[in-house]
JSON list of C-alpha atoms in Angstrom, two decimals:
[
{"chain": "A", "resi": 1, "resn": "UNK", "atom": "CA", "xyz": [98.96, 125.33, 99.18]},
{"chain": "A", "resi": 2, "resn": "UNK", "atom": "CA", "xyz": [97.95, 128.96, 100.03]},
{"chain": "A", "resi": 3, "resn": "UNK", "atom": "CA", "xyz": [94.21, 129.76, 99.80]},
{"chain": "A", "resi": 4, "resn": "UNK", "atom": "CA", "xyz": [92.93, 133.08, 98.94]},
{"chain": "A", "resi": 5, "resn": "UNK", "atom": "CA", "xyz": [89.14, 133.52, 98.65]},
{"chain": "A", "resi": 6, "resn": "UNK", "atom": "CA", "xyz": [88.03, 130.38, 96.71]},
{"chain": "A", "resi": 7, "resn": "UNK", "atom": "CA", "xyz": [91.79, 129.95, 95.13]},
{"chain": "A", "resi": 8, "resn": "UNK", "atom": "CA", "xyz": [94.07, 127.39, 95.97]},
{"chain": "A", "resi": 9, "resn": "UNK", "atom": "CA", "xyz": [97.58, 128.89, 94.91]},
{"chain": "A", "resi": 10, "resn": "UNK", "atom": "CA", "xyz": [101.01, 126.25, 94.81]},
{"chain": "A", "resi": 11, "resn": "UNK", "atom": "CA", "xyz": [103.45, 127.69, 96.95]},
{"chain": "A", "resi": 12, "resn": "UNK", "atom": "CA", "xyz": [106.14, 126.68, 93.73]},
{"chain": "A", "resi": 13, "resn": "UNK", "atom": "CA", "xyz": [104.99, 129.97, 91.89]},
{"chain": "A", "resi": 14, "resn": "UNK", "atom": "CA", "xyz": [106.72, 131.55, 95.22]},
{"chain": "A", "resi": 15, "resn": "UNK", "atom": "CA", "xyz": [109.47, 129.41, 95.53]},
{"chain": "A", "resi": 16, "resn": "UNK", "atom": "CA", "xyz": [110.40, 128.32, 91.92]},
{"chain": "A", "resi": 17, "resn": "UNK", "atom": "CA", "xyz": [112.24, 131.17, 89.41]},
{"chain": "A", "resi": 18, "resn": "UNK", "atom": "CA", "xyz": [110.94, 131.59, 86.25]},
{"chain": "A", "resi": 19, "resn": "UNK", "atom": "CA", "xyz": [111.52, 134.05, 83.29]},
{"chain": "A", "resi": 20, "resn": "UNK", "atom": "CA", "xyz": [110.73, 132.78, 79.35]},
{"chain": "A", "resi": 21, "resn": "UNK", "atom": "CA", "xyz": [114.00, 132.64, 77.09]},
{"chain": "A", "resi": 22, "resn": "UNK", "atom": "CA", "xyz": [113.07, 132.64, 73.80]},
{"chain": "A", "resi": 23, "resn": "UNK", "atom": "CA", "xyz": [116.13, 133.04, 72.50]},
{"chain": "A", "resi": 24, "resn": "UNK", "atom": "CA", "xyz": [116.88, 129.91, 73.60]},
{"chain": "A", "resi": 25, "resn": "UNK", "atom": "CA", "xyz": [114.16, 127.51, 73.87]},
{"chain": "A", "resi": 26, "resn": "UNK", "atom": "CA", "xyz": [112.33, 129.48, 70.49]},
{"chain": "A", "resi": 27, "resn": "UNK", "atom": "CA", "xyz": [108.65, 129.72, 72.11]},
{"chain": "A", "resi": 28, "resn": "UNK", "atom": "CA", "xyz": [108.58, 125.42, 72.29]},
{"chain": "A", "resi": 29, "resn": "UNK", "atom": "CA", "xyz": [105.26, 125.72, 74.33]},
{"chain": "A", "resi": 30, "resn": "UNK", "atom": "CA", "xyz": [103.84, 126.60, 71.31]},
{"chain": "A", "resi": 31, "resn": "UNK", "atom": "CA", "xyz": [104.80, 123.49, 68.86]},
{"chain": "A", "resi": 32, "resn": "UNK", "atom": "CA", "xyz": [105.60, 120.54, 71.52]},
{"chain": "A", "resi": 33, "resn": "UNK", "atom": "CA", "xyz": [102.68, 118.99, 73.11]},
{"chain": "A", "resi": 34, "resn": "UNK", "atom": "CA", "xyz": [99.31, 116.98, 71.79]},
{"chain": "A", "resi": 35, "resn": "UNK", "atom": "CA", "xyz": [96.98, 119.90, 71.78]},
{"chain": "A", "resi": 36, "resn": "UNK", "atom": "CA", "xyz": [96.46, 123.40, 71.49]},
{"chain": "A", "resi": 37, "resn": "UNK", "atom": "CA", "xyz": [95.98, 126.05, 74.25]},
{"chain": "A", "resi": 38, "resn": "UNK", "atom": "CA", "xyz": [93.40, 125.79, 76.71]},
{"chain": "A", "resi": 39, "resn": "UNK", "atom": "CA", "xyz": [90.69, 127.93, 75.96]},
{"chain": "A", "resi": 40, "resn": "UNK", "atom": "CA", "xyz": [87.29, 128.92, 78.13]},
{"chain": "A", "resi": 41, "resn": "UNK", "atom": "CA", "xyz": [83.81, 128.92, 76.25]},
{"chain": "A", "resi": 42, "resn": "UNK", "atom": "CA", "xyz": [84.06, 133.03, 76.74]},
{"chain": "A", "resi": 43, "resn": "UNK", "atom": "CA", "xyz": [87.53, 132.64, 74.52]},
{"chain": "A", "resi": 44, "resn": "UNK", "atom": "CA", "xyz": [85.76, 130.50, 71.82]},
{"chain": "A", "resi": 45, "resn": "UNK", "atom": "CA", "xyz": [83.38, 133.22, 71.23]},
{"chain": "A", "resi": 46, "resn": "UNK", "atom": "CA", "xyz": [86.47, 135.77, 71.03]},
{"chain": "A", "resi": 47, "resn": "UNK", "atom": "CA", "xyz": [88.14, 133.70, 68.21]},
{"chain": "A", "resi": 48, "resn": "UNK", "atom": "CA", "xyz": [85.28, 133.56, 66.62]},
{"chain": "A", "resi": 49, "resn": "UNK", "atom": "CA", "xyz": [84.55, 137.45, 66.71]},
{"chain": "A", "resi": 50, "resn": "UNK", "atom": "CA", "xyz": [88.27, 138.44, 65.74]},
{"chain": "A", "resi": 51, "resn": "UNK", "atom": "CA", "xyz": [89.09, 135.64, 63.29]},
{"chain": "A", "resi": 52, "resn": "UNK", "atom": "CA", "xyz": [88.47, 138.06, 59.96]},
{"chain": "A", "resi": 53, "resn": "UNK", "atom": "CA", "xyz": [90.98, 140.47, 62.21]},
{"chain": "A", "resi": 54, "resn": "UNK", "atom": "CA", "xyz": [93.19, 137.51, 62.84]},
{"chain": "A", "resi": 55, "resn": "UNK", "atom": "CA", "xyz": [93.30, 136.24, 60.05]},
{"chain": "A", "resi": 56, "resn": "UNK", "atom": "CA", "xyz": [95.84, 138.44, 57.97]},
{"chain": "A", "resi": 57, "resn": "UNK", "atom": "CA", "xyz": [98.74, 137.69, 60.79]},
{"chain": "A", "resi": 58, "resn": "UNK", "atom": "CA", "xyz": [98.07, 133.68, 60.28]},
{"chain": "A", "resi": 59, "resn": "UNK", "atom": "CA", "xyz": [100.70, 131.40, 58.26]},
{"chain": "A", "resi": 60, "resn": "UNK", "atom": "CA", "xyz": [99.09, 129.52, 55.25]},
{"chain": "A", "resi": 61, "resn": "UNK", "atom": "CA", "xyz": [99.57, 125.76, 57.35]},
{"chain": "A", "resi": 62, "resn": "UNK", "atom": "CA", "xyz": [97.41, 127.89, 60.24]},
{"chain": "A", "resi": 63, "resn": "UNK", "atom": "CA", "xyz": [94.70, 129.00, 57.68]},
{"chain": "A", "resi": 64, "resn": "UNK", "atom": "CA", "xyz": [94.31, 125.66, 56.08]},
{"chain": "A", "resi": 65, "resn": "UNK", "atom": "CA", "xyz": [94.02, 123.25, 59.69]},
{"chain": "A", "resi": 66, "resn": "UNK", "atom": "CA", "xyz": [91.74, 126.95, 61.56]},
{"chain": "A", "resi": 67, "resn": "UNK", "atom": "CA", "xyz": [89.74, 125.73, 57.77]},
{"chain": "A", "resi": 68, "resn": "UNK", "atom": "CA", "xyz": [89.14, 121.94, 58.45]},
{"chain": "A", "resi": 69, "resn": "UNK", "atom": "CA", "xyz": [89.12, 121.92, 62.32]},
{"chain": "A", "resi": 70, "resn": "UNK", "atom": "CA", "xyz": [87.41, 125.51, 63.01]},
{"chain": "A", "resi": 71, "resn": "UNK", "atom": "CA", "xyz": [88.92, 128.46, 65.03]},
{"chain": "A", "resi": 72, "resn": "UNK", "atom": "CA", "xyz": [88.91, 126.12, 68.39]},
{"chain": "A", "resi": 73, "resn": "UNK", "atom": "CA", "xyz": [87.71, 122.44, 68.73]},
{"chain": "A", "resi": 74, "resn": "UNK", "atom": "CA", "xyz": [86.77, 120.14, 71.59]},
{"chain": "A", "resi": 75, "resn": "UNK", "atom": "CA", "xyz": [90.05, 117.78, 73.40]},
{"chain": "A", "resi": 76, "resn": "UNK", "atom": "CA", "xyz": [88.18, 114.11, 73.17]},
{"chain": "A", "resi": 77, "resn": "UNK", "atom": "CA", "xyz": [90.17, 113.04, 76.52]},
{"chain": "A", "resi": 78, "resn": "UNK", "atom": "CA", "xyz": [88.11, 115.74, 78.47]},
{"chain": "A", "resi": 79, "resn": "UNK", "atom": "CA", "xyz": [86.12, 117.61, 76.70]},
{"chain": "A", "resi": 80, "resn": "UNK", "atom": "CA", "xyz": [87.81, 120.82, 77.23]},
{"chain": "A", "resi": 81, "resn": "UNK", "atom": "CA", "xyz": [88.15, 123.56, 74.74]},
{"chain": "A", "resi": 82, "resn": "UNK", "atom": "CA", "xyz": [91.66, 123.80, 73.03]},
{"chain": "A", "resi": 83, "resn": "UNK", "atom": "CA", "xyz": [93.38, 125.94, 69.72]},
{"chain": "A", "resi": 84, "resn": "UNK", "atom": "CA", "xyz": [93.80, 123.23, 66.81]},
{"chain": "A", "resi": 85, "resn": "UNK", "atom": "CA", "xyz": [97.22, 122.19, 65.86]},
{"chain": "A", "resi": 86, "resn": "UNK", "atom": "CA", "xyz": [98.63, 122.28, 62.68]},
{"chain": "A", "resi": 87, "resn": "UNK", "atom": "CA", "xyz": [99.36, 118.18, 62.44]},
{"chain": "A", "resi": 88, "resn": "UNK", "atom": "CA", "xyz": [99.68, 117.53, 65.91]},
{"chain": "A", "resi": 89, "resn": "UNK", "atom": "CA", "xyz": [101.95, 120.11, 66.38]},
{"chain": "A", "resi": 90, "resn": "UNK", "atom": "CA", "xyz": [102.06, 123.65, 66.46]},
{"chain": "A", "resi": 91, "resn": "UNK", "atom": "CA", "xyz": [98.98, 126.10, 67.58]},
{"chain": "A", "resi": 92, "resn": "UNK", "atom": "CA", "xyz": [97.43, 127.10, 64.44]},
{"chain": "A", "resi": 93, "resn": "UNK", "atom": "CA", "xyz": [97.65, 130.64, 65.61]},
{"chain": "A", "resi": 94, "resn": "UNK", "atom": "CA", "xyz": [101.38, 130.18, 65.71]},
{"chain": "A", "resi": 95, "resn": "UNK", "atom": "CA", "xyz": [103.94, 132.14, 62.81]},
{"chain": "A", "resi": 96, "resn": "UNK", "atom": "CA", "xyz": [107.74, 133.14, 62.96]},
{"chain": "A", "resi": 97, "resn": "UNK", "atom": "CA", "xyz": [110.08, 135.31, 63.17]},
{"chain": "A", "resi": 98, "resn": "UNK", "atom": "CA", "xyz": [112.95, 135.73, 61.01]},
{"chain": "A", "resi": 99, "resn": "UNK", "atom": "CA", "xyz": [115.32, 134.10, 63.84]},
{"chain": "A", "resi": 100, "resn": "UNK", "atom": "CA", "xyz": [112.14, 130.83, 63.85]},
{"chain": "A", "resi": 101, "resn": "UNK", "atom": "CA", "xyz": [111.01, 131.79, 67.49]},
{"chain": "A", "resi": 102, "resn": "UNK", "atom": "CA", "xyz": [107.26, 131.26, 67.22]},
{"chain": "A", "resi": 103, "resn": "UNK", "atom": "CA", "xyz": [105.12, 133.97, 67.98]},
{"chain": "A", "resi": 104, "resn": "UNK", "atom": "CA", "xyz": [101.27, 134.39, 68.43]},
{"chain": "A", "resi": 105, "resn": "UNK", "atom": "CA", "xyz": [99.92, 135.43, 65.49]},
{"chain": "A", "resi": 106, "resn": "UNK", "atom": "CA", "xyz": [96.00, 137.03, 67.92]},
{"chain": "A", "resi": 107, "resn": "UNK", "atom": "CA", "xyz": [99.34, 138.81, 70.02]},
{"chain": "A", "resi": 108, "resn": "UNK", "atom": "CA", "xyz": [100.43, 140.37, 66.80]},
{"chain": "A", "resi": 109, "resn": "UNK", "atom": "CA", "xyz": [97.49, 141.35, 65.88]},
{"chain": "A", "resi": 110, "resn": "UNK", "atom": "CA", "xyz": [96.92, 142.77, 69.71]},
{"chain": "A", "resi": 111, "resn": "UNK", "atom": "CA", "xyz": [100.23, 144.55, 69.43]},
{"chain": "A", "resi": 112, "resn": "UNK", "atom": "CA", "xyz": [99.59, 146.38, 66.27]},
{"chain": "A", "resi": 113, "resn": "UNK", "atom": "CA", "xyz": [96.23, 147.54, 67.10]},
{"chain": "A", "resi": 114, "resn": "UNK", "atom": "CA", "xyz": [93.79, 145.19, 65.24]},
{"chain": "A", "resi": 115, "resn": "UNK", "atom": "CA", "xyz": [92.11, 143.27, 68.18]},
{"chain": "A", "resi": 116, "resn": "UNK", "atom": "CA", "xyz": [91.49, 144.43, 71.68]},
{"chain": "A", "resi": 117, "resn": "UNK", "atom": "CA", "xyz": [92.06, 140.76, 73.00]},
{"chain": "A", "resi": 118, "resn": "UNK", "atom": "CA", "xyz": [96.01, 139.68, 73.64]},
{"chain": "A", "resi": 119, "resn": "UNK", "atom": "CA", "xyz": [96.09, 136.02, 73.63]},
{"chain": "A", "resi": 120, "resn": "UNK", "atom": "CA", "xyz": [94.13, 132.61, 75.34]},
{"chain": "A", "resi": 121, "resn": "UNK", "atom": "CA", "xyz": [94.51, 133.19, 78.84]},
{"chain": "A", "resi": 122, "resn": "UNK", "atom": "CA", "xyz": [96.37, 130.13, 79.23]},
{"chain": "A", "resi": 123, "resn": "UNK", "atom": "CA", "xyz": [99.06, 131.29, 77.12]},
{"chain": "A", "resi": 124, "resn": "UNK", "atom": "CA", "xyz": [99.87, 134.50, 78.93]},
{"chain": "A", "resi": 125, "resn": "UNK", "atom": "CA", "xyz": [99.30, 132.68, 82.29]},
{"chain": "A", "resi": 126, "resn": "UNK", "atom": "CA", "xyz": [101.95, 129.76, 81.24]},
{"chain": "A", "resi": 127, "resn": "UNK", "atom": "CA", "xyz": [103.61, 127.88, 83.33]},
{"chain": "A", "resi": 128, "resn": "UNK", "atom": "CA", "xyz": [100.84, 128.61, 86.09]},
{"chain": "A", "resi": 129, "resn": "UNK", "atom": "CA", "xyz": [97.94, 125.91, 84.87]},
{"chain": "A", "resi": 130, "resn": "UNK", "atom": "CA", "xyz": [94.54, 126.31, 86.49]},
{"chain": "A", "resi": 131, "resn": "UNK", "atom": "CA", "xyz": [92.36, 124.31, 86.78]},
{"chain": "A", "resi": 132, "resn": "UNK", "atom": "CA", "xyz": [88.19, 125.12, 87.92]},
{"chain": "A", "resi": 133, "resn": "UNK", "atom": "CA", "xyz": [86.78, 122.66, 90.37]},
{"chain": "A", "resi": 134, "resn": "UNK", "atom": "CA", "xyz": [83.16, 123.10, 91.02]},
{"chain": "A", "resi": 135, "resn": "UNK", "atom": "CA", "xyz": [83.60, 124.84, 94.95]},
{"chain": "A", "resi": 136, "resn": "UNK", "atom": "CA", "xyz": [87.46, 126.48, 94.29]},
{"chain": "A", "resi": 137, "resn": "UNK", "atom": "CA", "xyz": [89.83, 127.07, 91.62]},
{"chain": "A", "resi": 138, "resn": "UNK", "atom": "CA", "xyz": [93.48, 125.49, 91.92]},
{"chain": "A", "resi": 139, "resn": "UNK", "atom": "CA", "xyz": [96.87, 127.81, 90.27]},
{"chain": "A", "resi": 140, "resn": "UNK", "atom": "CA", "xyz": [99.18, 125.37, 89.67]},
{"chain": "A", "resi": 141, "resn": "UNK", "atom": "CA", "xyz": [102.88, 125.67, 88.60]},
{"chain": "A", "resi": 142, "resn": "UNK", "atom": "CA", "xyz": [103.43, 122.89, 85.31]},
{"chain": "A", "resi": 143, "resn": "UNK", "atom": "CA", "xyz": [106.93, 121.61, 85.35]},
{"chain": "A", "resi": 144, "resn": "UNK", "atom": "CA", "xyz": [108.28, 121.01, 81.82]},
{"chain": "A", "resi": 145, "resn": "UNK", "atom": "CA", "xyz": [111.54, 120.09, 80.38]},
{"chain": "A", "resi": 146, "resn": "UNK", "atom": "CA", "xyz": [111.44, 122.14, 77.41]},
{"chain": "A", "resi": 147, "resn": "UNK", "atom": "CA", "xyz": [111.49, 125.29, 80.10]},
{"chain": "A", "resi": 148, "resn": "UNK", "atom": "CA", "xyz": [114.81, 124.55, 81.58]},
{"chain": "A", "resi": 149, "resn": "UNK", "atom": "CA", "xyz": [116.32, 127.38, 80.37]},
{"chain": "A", "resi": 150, "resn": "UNK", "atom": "CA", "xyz": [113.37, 129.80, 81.42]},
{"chain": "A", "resi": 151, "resn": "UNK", "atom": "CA", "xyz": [113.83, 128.09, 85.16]},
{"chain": "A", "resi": 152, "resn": "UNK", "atom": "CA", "xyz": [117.83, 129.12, 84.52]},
{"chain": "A", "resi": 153, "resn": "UNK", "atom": "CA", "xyz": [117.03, 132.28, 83.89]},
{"chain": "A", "resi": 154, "resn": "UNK", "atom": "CA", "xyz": [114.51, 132.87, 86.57]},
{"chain": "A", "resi": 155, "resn": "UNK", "atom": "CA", "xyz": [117.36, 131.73, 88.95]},
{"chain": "A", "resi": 156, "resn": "UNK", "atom": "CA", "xyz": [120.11, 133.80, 87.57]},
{"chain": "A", "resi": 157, "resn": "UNK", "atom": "CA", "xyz": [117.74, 136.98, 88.18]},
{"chain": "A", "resi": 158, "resn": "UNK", "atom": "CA", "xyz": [115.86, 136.05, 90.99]},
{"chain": "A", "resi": 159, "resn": "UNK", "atom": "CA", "xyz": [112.14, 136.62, 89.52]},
{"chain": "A", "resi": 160, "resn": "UNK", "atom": "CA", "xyz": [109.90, 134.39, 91.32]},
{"chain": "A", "resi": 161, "resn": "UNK", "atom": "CA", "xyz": [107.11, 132.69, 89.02]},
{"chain": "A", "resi": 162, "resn": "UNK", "atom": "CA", "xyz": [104.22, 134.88, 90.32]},
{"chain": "A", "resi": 163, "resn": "UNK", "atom": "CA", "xyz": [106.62, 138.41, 89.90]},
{"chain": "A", "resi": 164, "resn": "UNK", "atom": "CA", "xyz": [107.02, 137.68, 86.46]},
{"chain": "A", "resi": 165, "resn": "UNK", "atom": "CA", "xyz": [103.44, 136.91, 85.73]},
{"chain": "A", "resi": 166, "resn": "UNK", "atom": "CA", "xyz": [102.14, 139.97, 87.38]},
{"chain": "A", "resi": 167, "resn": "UNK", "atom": "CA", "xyz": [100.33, 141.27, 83.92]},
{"chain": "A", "resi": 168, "resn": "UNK", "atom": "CA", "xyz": [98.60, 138.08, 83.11]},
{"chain": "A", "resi": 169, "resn": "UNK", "atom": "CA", "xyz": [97.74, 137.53, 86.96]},
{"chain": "A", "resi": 170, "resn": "UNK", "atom": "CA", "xyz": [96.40, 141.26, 87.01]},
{"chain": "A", "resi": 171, "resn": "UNK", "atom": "CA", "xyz": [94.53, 140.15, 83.44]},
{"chain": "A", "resi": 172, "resn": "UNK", "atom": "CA", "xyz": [92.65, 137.40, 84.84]},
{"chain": "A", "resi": 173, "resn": "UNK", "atom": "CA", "xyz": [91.95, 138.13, 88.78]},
{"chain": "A", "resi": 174, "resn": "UNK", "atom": "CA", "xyz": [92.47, 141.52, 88.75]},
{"chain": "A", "resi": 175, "resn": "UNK", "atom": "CA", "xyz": [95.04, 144.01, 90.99]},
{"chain": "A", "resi": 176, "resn": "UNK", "atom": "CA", "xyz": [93.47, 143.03, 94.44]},
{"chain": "A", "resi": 177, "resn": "UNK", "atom": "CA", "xyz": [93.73, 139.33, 94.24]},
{"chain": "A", "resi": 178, "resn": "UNK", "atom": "CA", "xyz": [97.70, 139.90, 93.02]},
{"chain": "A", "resi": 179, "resn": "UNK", "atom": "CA", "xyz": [98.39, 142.36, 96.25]},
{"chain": "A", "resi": 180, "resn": "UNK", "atom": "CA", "xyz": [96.93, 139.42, 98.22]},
{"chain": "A", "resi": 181, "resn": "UNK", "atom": "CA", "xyz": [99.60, 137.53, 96.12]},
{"chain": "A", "resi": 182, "resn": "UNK", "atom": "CA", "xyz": [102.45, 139.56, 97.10]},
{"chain": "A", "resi": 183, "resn": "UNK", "atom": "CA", "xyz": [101.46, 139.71, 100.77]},
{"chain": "A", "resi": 184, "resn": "UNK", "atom": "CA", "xyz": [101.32, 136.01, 101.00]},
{"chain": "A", "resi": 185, "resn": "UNK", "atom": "CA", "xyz": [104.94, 135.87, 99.40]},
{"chain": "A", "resi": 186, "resn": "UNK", "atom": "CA", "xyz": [105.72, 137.78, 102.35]},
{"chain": "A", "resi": 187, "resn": "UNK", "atom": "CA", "xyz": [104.29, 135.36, 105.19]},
{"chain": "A", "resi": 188, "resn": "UNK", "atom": "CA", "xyz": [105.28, 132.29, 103.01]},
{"chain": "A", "resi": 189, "resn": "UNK", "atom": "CA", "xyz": [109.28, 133.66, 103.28]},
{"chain": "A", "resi": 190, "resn": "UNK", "atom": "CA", "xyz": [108.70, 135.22, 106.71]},
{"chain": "A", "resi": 191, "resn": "UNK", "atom": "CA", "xyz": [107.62, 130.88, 107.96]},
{"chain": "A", "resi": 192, "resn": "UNK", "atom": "CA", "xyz": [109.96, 129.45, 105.27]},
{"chain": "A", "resi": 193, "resn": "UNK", "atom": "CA", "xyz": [112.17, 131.36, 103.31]},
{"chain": "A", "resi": 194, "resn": "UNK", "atom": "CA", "xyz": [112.96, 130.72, 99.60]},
{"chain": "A", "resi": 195, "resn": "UNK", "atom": "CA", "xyz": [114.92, 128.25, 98.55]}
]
């Protein structure tokens, strides 16, 4: 682990490769799984201010479960916040292309100047997980099969998990805390190289 300020960082986002493939896996992270996207309280509020703004970029399935369940709901296992999922399945902010890769509907929206918000965190952070622990904060890389061919293409080009999640990283911690980043990829392949 590398520790900057109160962060505890894996050394895998230096050492793994990592680029999404859509074309190939179809945006997966976004349909596999038991629950929705991680969400902090400050994003529940969000939702809740953009959903009339949201709401015209949603699929029918999306609008029907965001209905029942609400904009966001509460994971029983931990009590975390989380997006819904259209029967245990896909985020309820999820709709397709014409090829069927998933996209985020709030991105849409963000793209074609509705909402000033891009997407949960989470999403744009993915595959670095954190995690908030009362005294330090923990940026973990999550491992997952249905990635394989993001991990392939990482490899093939090079791009370390942490270069190509420079926007999100910049998003959430701001550009000081990513220069920190870059300079401890430096030491970390100065003492051990990449493998």
């Amino acid at each position: 682990m590398i520790q900057i300020a109160d962060r505890l960082i894996s050394e895998d986002i230096f050492s793994k490769n990592f680029i999404c493939n859509l074309s190939k896996c179809k945006g997966a992270c976004c349909v596999e799984g038991d629950l929705g996207a991680p969400l902090d309280k400050e994003e529940t509020k969000i939702l809740e201010s953009l959903y009339e703004k949201i709401l015209p970029y949603l699929s029918k399935e999306g609008i029907e479960t965001i209905e029942k369940k609400g904009k966001w709901e509460i994971d029983p296992a931990d009590g975390e916040y989380v997006t819904p999922t259209i029967d245990g399945r896909e985020c309820v902010y999820v709709t397709y292309d014409e090829n069927h890769v998933t996209k985020c509907a709030i991105e849409k929206a963000y793209e074609e100047g509705a909402v000033d918000w891009q997407k949960p965190i989470s999403c744009h952070l993915y595959p670095i997980r954190v995690t908030e622990y009362k005294t330090f904060t923990a940026l973990n890389y999550h491992s997952w099969s249905i990635c394989k061919e993001a991990c392939a293409l990482g490899n093939e080009l090079q791009i370390s998990i942490f270069r190509f999640l420079k926007v999100p990283l910049i998003r959430k911690y701001g550009e000081t805390f990513y220069e920190h980043l870059c300079q401890a990829e430096k030491e970390w392949e100065r003492e051990f190289g990449k493998s």
